[in-house]
């Protein structure tokens, strides 16, 4: 599974890709927002007309603003890639801060610094959420692969356990199985077990 950095288009193609994607997101989101706003602000009987007019007037502007932000972000991102010669989340964080500061330059140094800090923090949160999501999905994929592995047959473990066990005598040693061999100092002693013990002799005088 690719990371957010490796799954994107290579530079400089990603600049055009991000511009188009950002414009689409801004146009769709702006259309929905301004259509609902036009419905709410229009008088009765002309709500649909008011909503459609609000979409025509504002949706392209919102899409263009998103496209500018996406284009600048991708340009700074590609600049950091070529400068640092590696792809990692720090490129996106620095690019977000640079984009926020660049777009607020006309409002002064203080506003530019605040926008840069906000852009960096926002991109840091987005990158962190993406990394956590990738780790979660990769862990789920590994668990699924482990669960899909075939298990050994059910009788295999029982047969392996029985093969190492010693054979027990038939009926607990009642029929010739009660003989035990014990070795001590080279001599063998055989013990014969019987069912009943012999009677105790009685020496009383009658």
Coordinates of N, CA and C in Angstrom, one line a residue:
X1 N 0.8 -1.2 0.0 CA 0.0 0.0 0.0 C 0.9 1.2 0.0
X2 N 0.6 2.1 -0.9 CA 1.5 3.3 -1.1 C 1.1 4.4 -0.1
X3 N 2.1 5.2 0.3 CA 1.9 6.3 1.2 C 1.3 7.4 0.4
X4 N 0.8 8.5 1.1 CA 0.3 9.6 0.4 C 1.3 10.3 -0.5
X5 N 2.6 10.2 -0.2 CA 3.7 10.8 -1.0 C 3.9 10.0 -2.3
X6 N 4.0 8.7 -2.1 CA 4.3 7.8 -3.3 C 3.1 7.6 -4.2
X7 N 1.9 7.8 -3.7 CA 0.7 7.5 -4.6 C 0.4 8.7 -5.4
X8 N 1.0 9.9 -5.3 CA 0.7 11.1 -6.0 C 1.5 11.1 -7.3
X9 N 1.1 12.0 -8.2 CA 1.8 12.1 -9.5 C 3.2 12.7 -9.3
X10 N 4.1 12.3 -10.1 CA 5.5 12.9 -9.9 C 5.5 14.4 -10.4
X11 N 6.5 15.1 -9.8 CA 6.6 16.5 -10.2 C 7.2 16.6 -11.6
X12 N 6.8 17.6 -12.4 CA 5.8 18.7 -12.1 C 4.4 18.3 -12.5
X13 N 4.1 17.1 -12.9 CA 2.8 16.7 -13.3 C 1.8 16.9 -12.2
X14 N 2.2 16.7 -11.0 CA 1.2 16.9 -9.9 C 0.7 18.3 -9.7
X15 N 1.4 19.3 -10.3 CA 0.9 20.6 -10.1 C -0.4 20.8 -10.9
X16 N -0.4 20.3 -12.2 CA -1.7 20.4 -13.0 C -2.7 19.5 -12.4
X17 N -2.3 18.3 -11.9 CA -3.3 17.4 -11.3 C -3.9 18.0 -10.0
X18 N -3.1 18.7 -9.2 CA -3.7 19.3 -8.0 C -4.6 20.5 -8.3
X19 N -4.2 21.3 -9.3 CA -5.0 22.4 -9.7 C -6.4 22.0 -10.2
X20 N -6.4 20.9 -11.0 CA -7.7 20.4 -11.5 C -8.5 19.8 -10.3
X21 N -7.9 19.1 -9.5 CA -8.6 18.5 -8.4 C -9.1 19.5 -7.4
X22 N -8.3 20.5 -7.1 CA -8.8 21.6 -6.2 C -9.9 22.4 -6.8
X23 N -9.8 22.7 -8.1 CA -10.9 23.4 -8.7 C -12.2 22.7 -8.7
X24 N -12.1 21.4 -8.9 CA -13.3 20.5 -8.9 C -13.9 20.5 -7.5
X25 N -13.1 20.3 -6.5 CA -13.6 20.3 -5.1 C -14.2 21.7 -4.7
X26 N -13.6 22.8 -5.1 CA -14.1 24.1 -4.8 C -15.4 24.4 -5.5
X27 N -15.5 23.9 -6.8 CA -16.7 24.2 -7.6 C -17.9 23.4 -7.0
X28 N -17.6 22.1 -6.7 CA -18.7 21.3 -6.2 C -19.2 21.7 -4.8
X29 N -18.2 21.9 -4.0 CA -18.5 22.4 -2.6 C -19.2 23.8 -2.6
X30 N -18.6 24.7 -3.4 CA -19.2 26.0 -3.5 C -20.6 26.0 -4.1
X31 N -20.8 25.2 -5.0 CA -22.1 25.1 -5.6 C -23.2 24.7 -4.6
X32 N -22.8 23.6 -3.9 CA -23.8 23.1 -2.8 C -24.0 24.2 -1.8
X33 N -23.0 24.8 -1.3 CA -23.1 25.8 -0.2 C -23.9 27.0 -0.7
X34 N -23.6 27.6 -1.9 CA -24.3 28.8 -2.3 C -25.7 28.5 -2.8
X35 N -25.9 27.3 -3.3 CA -27.3 26.9 -3.7 C -28.2 26.9 -2.5
X36 N -27.7 26.3 -1.4 CA -28.5 26.3 -0.2 C -28.7 27.7 0.4
X37 N -27.6 28.5 0.3 CA -27.7 29.8 0.8 C -28.7 30.7 0.0
X38 N -28.7 30.5 -1.4 CA -29.6 31.2 -2.2 C -31.0 30.7 -2.0
X39 N -31.3 29.5 -1.7 CA -32.6 29.0 -1.4 C -33.1 29.7 -0.1
X40 N -32.2 29.8 0.9 CA -32.7 30.4 2.2 C -32.9 31.9 2.0
X41 N -32.1 32.6 1.3 CA -32.3 34.0 1.2 C -33.3 34.5 0.1
X42 N -33.7 33.6 -0.7 CA -34.7 34.0 -1.8 C -36.1 34.1 -1.2
X43 N -37.0 34.9 -1.8 CA -38.4 34.9 -1.4 C -39.1 33.7 -1.9
X44 N -40.3 33.4 -1.3 CA -41.1 32.3 -1.7 C -41.5 32.4 -3.1
X45 N -41.5 31.3 -3.8 CA -41.8 31.2 -5.2 C -40.6 31.4 -6.1
X46 N -39.5 31.9 -5.6 CA -38.3 32.1 -6.5 C -37.1 31.5 -5.8
X47 N -37.3 30.5 -5.0 CA -36.1 30.0 -4.3 C -35.2 29.2 -5.2
X48 N -35.8 28.4 -6.2 CA -34.9 27.7 -7.1 C -34.1 28.7 -8.0
X49 N -34.8 29.7 -8.5 CA -34.1 30.7 -9.3 C -33.0 31.4 -8.5
X50 N -33.3 31.8 -7.3 CA -32.3 32.4 -6.5 C -31.1 31.5 -6.2
X51 N -31.4 30.2 -5.9 CA -30.3 29.3 -5.7 C -29.4 29.1 -6.9
X52 N -30.1 29.0 -8.1 CA -29.3 28.8 -9.3 C -28.4 30.0 -9.6
X53 N -29.0 31.2 -9.4 CA -28.2 32.4 -9.7 C -27.0 32.5 -8.7
X54 N -27.2 32.1 -7.4 CA -26.1 32.2 -6.5 C -25.0 31.2 -6.9
X55 N -25.4 30.0 -7.4 CA -24.4 29.1 -7.9 C -23.6 29.6 -9.1
X56 N -24.3 30.2 -10.0 CA -23.6 30.8 -11.2 C -22.7 31.9 -10.8
X57 N -23.0 32.7 -9.8 CA -22.2 33.8 -9.5 C -21.0 33.5 -8.6
X58 N -21.2 32.5 -7.7 CA -20.2 32.2 -6.7 C -19.4 30.9 -6.9
X59 N -19.9 29.9 -7.6 CA -19.2 28.6 -7.7 C -17.9 28.8 -8.5
X60 N -17.9 29.5 -9.6 CA -16.6 29.6 -10.3 C -15.5 30.4 -9.4
X61 N -16.0 31.3 -8.7 CA -15.0 32.1 -7.8 C -14.4 31.2 -6.8
X62 N -15.3 30.4 -6.1 CA -14.8 29.5 -5.1 C -13.8 28.4 -5.7
X63 N -14.2 27.9 -6.9 CA -13.4 26.9 -7.5 C -12.0 27.5 -7.9
X64 N -12.0 28.8 -8.4 CA -10.8 29.4 -8.7 C -9.9 29.6 -7.5
X65 N -10.5 30.0 -6.4 CA -9.7 30.2 -5.2 C -9.0 28.9 -4.8
X66 N -9.8 27.8 -4.8 CA -9.2 26.5 -4.5 C -8.1 26.1 -5.5
X67 N -8.3 26.4 -6.7 CA -7.3 26.1 -7.7 C -6.0 26.8 -7.5
X68 N -6.1 28.1 -7.1 CA -4.9 28.9 -6.8 C -4.2 28.3 -5.6
X69 N -4.9 28.0 -4.6 CA -4.3 27.4 -3.4 C -3.6 26.1 -3.7
X70 N -4.4 25.2 -4.5 CA -3.8 23.9 -4.9 C -2.6 24.1 -5.8
X71 N -2.6 25.0 -6.7 CA -1.4 25.2 -7.6 C -0.2 25.7 -6.8
X72 N -0.4 26.7 -5.9 CA 0.7 27.2 -5.1 C 1.3 26.1 -4.2
X73 N 0.4 25.3 -3.6 CA 0.8 24.3 -2.7 C 1.6 23.2 -3.4
X74 N 1.2 22.8 -4.6 CA 1.9 21.8 -5.4 C 3.3 22.4 -5.9
X75 N 3.3 23.7 -6.2 CA 4.6 24.3 -6.6 C 5.6 24.3 -5.5
X76 N 5.1 24.7 -4.3 CA 6.0 24.7 -3.2 C 6.4 23.3 -2.8
X77 N 5.5 22.3 -2.9 CA 5.8 20.9 -2.6 C 6.9 20.4 -3.5
X78 N 6.7 20.6 -4.8 CA 7.7 20.2 -5.8 C 9.1 20.9 -5.5
X79 N 9.0 22.1 -5.1 CA 10.3 22.8 -4.8 C 11.0 22.2 -3.7
X80 N 10.2 21.8 -2.6 CA 10.9 21.1 -1.5 C 11.4 19.7 -1.9
X81 N 10.7 19.1 -2.8 CA 11.1 17.7 -3.2 C 12.5 17.9 -3.9
X82 N 12.6 18.8 -4.8 CA 13.9 19.0 -5.5 C 15.0 19.5 -4.6
X83 N 14.6 20.3 -3.6 CA 15.6 20.9 -2.7 C 16.1 19.8 -1.7
X84 N 15.2 19.0 -1.2 CA 15.6 18.0 -0.2 C 15.9 16.6 -0.7
X85 N 15.5 16.4 -2.0 CA 15.8 15.1 -2.7 C 15.1 13.9 -2.0
X86 N 14.0 14.1 -1.4 CA 13.2 13.0 -0.8 C 11.8 13.4 -0.6
X87 N 10.9 12.4 -0.6 CA 9.5 12.6 -0.4 C 9.2 12.2 1.1
X88 N 8.6 13.1 1.8 CA 8.2 12.8 3.2 C 7.1 13.8 3.6
X89 N 6.4 13.6 4.7 CA 5.4 14.6 5.1 C 5.9 16.0 5.4
X90 N 7.2 16.2 5.6 CA 7.7 17.5 5.9 C 7.6 18.4 4.7
X91 N 7.7 17.8 3.5 CA 7.5 18.7 2.3 C 6.1 19.3 2.3
X92 N 5.1 18.5 2.5 CA 3.7 19.0 2.5 C 3.5 20.0 3.6
X93 N 4.1 19.8 4.8 CA 3.9 20.7 5.9 C 4.5 22.1 5.6
X94 N 5.7 22.0 5.1 CA 6.4 23.3 4.7 C 5.7 24.0 3.5
X95 N 5.2 23.2 2.6 CA 4.5 23.8 1.5 C 3.2 24.4 1.9
X96 N 2.5 23.8 2.9 CA 1.2 24.4 3.4 C 1.5 25.7 4.1
X97 N 2.6 25.8 4.9 CA 2.9 27.0 5.6 C 3.3 28.1 4.6
X98 N 4.1 27.7 3.6 CA 4.5 28.7 2.6 C 3.3 29.2 1.7
X99 N 2.4 28.3 1.4 CA 1.2 28.8 0.7 C 0.4 29.7 1.5
X100 N 0.1 29.4 2.7 CA -0.7 30.3 3.6 C 0.0 31.7 3.7
X101 N 1.3 31.7 3.9 CA 2.0 32.9 4.1 C 2.0 33.7 2.8
X102 N 2.2 33.1 1.7 CA 2.3 33.8 0.4 C 0.9 34.4 0.0
X103 N -0.2 33.7 0.3 CA -1.5 34.3 -0.1 C -1.9 35.4 0.8
X104 N -1.3 35.6 2.0 CA -1.6 36.7 2.9 C -0.5 37.8 2.9
X105 N 0.3 37.8 1.9 CA 1.4 38.8 2.0 C 0.9 40.2 1.9
X106 N -0.2 40.4 1.1 CA -0.7 41.8 0.9 C -1.3 42.4 2.2
X107 N -1.6 41.5 3.2 CA -2.2 42.0 4.4 C -1.2 42.4 5.5
X108 N 0.1 42.2 5.2 CA 1.1 42.5 6.2 C 1.9 41.3 6.7
X109 N 3.0 41.6 7.4 CA 3.8 40.6 7.9 C 3.1 39.7 9.0
X110 N 2.4 40.4 9.8 CA 1.8 39.7 10.9 C 0.7 38.7 10.4
X111 N -0.1 39.2 9.5 CA -1.2 38.3 8.9 C -0.5 37.2 8.1
X112 N 0.5 37.5 7.4 CA 1.2 36.4 6.7 C 1.8 35.4 7.6
X113 N 2.4 35.8 8.7 CA 2.9 34.8 9.6 C 1.8 34.0 10.3
X114 N 0.7 34.6 10.6 CA -0.4 33.8 11.2 C -0.9 32.8 10.2
X115 N -1.1 33.2 8.9 CA -1.6 32.3 7.9 C -0.6 31.2 7.6
X116 N 0.7 31.5 7.7 CA 1.7 30.5 7.5 C 1.6 29.4 8.6
X117 N 1.5 29.9 9.8 CA 1.4 29.0 11.0 C 0.1 28.1 10.9
X118 N -1.0 28.8 10.5 CA -2.2 28.0 10.4 C -2.1 27.0 9.2
X119 N -1.5 27.4 8.1 CA -1.3 26.4 7.0 C -0.4 25.2 7.4
X120 N 0.6 25.5 8.1 CA 1.5 24.4 8.5 C 0.9 23.5 9.5
X121 N 0.1 24.0 10.5 CA -0.6 23.2 11.5 C -1.6 22.3 10.8
X122 N -2.4 23.0 9.8 CA -3.4 22.2 9.1 C -2.9 21.1 8.3
X123 N -1.8 21.3 7.6 CA -1.2 20.3 6.8 C -0.5 19.2 7.7
X124 N 0.0 19.6 8.9 CA 0.5 18.6 9.8 C -0.6 17.7 10.3
X125 N -1.8 18.2 10.6 CA -2.9 17.4 11.0 C -3.3 16.5 9.9
X126 N -3.4 17.0 8.7 CA -3.8 16.2 7.6 C -2.8 15.0 7.3
X127 N -1.5 15.4 7.3 CA -0.5 14.3 7.1 C -0.5 13.3 8.2
X128 N -0.7 13.7 9.5 CA -0.7 12.8 10.6 C -1.9 11.9 10.5
X129 N -3.1 12.4 10.1 CA -4.3 11.6 9.9 C -4.0 10.6 8.8
X130 N -3.4 11.0 7.7 CA -3.1 10.1 6.6 C -2.2 9.0 7.0
X131 N -1.1 9.3 7.8 CA -0.2 8.2 8.2 C -0.9 7.2 9.1
X132 N -1.7 7.7 10.0 CA -2.4 6.8 10.9 C -3.4 5.9 10.2
X133 N -4.1 6.5 9.2 CA -5.0 5.7 8.4 C -4.3 4.6 7.6
X134 N -3.1 5.0 7.0 CA -2.3 4.0 6.3 C -1.8 2.9 7.2
X135 N -1.4 3.2 8.4 CA -1.0 2.2 9.4 C -2.1 1.3 9.7
X136 N -3.3 1.8 10.0 CA -4.5 1.0 10.3 C -4.9 0.1 9.2
X137 N -4.9 0.6 8.0 CA -5.2 -0.2 6.8 C -4.2 -1.3 6.6
X138 N -2.9 -1.0 6.7 CA -1.9 -2.0 6.5 C -2.0 -3.1 7.6
X139 N -2.3 -2.7 8.9 CA -2.5 -3.7 9.9 C -3.7 -4.6 9.7
X140 N -4.8 -4.0 9.2 CA -5.9 -4.8 8.9 C -5.6 -5.8 7.7
X141 N -4.8 -5.3 6.7 CA -4.5 -6.2 5.6 C -3.6 -7.4 6.1
X142 N -2.7 -7.1 7.0 CA -1.8 -8.2 7.5 C -2.7 -9.2 8.3
X143 N -3.6 -8.7 9.1 CA -4.5 -9.6 9.8 C -5.3 -10.5 8.9
X144 N -5.8 -9.9 7.8 CA -6.6 -10.6 6.8 C -5.7 -11.7 6.1
X145 N -4.5 -11.4 5.8 CA -3.6 -12.3 5.2 C -3.3 -13.5 6.1
X146 N -3.1 -13.2 7.4 CA -2.9 -14.3 8.4 C -4.1 -15.2 8.5
X147 N -5.3 -14.6 8.5 CA -6.5 -15.4 8.7 C -6.8 -16.2 7.4
X148 N -6.3 -15.8 6.3 CA -6.5 -16.5 5.0 C -5.6 -17.6 4.8
X149 N -4.5 -17.7 5.6 CA -3.5 -18.8 5.5 C -4.2 -20.2 5.9
X150 N -3.9 -21.3 5.1 CA -4.6 -22.5 5.4 C -4.0 -23.1 6.7
X151 N -4.9 -23.7 7.5 CA -4.5 -24.3 8.8 C -4.2 -25.8 8.5
X152 N -3.4 -26.4 9.4 CA -3.1 -27.9 9.2 C -4.4 -28.7 9.5
X153 N -4.5 -29.9 9.0 CA -5.6 -30.8 9.3 C -5.9 -31.0 10.8
X154 N -7.1 -31.2 11.1 CA -7.5 -31.3 12.5 C -6.8 -32.5 13.2
X155 N -6.7 -33.6 12.4 CA -6.2 -34.9 13.0 C -4.7 -34.9 13.0
X156 N -4.0 -33.9 12.4 CA -2.5 -33.9 12.3 C -1.9 -33.7 13.7
X157 N -2.4 -32.8 14.5 CA -1.8 -32.5 15.8 C -2.1 -33.7 16.7
X158 N -3.3 -34.3 16.6 CA -3.6 -35.4 17.5 C -2.7 -36.6 17.2
X159 N -2.5 -36.9 15.9 CA -1.6 -38.0 15.5 C -0.2 -37.8 15.9
X160 N 0.3 -36.5 15.8 CA 1.6 -36.2 16.3 C 1.8 -36.4 17.8
X161 N 0.7 -36.0 18.5 CA 0.8 -36.2 20.0 C 0.7 -37.7 20.4
X162 N -0.1 -38.5 19.6 CA -0.2 -39.9 20.0 C 1.1 -40.7 19.6
X163 N 1.8 -40.2 18.6 CA 3.0 -40.9 18.1 C 4.1 -40.9 19.2
X164 N 4.2 -39.9 19.9 CA 5.2 -39.8 21.0 C 4.8 -40.4 22.3
X165 N 3.6 -40.8 22.4 CA 3.2 -41.4 23.7 C 3.4 -42.9 23.7
X166 N 3.7 -43.4 24.9 CA 3.9 -44.8 25.1 C 2.6 -45.6 25.1
X167 N 2.7 -46.8 24.6 CA 1.5 -47.6 24.5 C 1.1 -48.2 25.9
X168 N -0.1 -48.1 26.2 CA -0.6 -48.6 27.5 C -1.0 -50.0 27.4
X169 N -0.8 -50.9 28.4 CA -1.2 -52.3 28.3 C -2.8 -52.4 28.2
X170 N -3.2 -53.5 27.6 CA -4.6 -53.8 27.4 C -5.3 -54.0 28.7
X171 N -6.4 -53.3 28.9 CA -7.2 -53.4 30.1 C -6.4 -53.1 31.4
X172 N -5.4 -52.2 31.3 CA -4.7 -51.8 32.5 C -3.8 -52.8 33.0
X173 N -3.4 -53.8 32.2 CA -2.4 -54.8 32.6 C -3.0 -56.1 33.2
X174 N -4.3 -56.3 33.0 CA -5.0 -57.5 33.5 C -4.5 -58.7 32.7
X175 N -4.3 -58.6 31.4 CA -3.9 -59.8 30.6 C -2.5 -59.7 30.2
X176 N -1.6 -60.0 31.0 CA -0.2 -60.1 30.6 C 0.5 -58.7 30.5
X177 N -0.2 -57.6 30.9 CA 0.4 -56.3 30.8 C 0.9 -55.8 32.1
X178 N 0.8 -56.6 33.1 CA 1.2 -56.1 34.4 C 2.7 -56.4 34.7
X179 N 3.5 -56.9 33.8 CA 4.9 -57.1 34.0 C 5.7 -55.8 33.8
X180 N 6.5 -55.5 34.7 CA 7.3 -54.3 34.7 C 8.7 -54.7 34.8
X181 N 9.5 -54.1 34.0 CA 11.0 -54.4 34.0 C 11.7 -53.2 34.6
X182 N 12.5 -53.5 35.5 CA 13.3 -52.5 36.2 C 14.8 -53.0 36.1
X183 N 15.6 -52.1 35.7 CA 17.0 -52.4 35.6 C 17.8 -51.7 36.7
X184 N 18.6 -52.4 37.4 CA 19.4 -51.8 38.5 C 20.7 -52.6 38.6
X185 N 21.8 -52.0 38.2 CA 23.1 -52.7 38.3 C 23.2 -53.8 37.4
X186 N 22.6 -53.8 36.3 CA 22.7 -54.9 35.3 C 21.8 -56.0 35.5
X187 N 21.1 -56.1 36.6 CA 20.1 -57.2 36.9 C 18.7 -56.8 36.6
X188 N 17.9 -57.7 36.2 CA 16.5 -57.5 35.9 C 15.6 -58.1 37.0
X189 N 14.6 -57.4 37.4 CA 13.7 -57.9 38.4 C 12.3 -57.9 37.8
X190 N 11.6 -59.0 37.8 CA 10.3 -59.0 37.2 C 9.3 -59.2 38.3
X191 N 8.3 -58.3 38.3 CA 7.2 -58.3 39.3 C 5.9 -58.8 38.6
X192 N 5.3 -59.8 39.2 CA 4.1 -60.4 38.6 C 3.0 -59.9 39.5
X193 N 2.0 -59.3 38.9 CA 0.8 -58.9 39.7 C -0.3 -59.9 39.5
X194 N -1.1 -60.1 40.5 CA -2.2 -61.0 40.4 C -3.5 -60.3 40.9
X195 N -4.6 -61.0 40.7 CA -5.8 -60.4 41.0 C -6.0 -60.4 42.6
X196 N -5.8 -61.5 43.2 CA -6.1 -61.6 44.7 C -4.8 -62.0 45.4
X197 N -4.6 -61.5 46.6 CA -3.5 -61.9 47.4 C -3.7 -63.3 48.0
X198 N -2.6 -64.1 48.2 CA -2.9 -65.4 48.9 C -3.4 -65.3 50.3
X199 N -4.1 -66.3 50.8 CA -4.6 -66.2 52.2 C -3.5 -66.3 53.2
X200 N -3.8 -65.7 54.3 CA -2.8 -65.7 55.4 C -2.9 -67.0 56.2
X201 N -1.8 -67.7 56.4 CA -1.9 -69.0 57.1 C -2.3 -68.8 58.5
X202 N -3.1 -69.8 59.1 CA -3.6 -69.8 60.4 C -2.9 -70.9 61.2
X203 N -2.2 -70.5 62.3 CA -1.5 -71.5 63.1 C -2.1 -71.8 64.4
X204 N -3.4 -71.6 64.5 CA -4.1 -71.9 65.8 C -4.3 -73.4 66.0
X205 N -4.2 -73.8 67.2 CA -4.4 -75.3 67.5 C -5.9 -75.6 67.7
X206 N -6.3 -76.6 67.0 CA -7.7 -77.0 67.2 C -7.8 -78.2 68.0

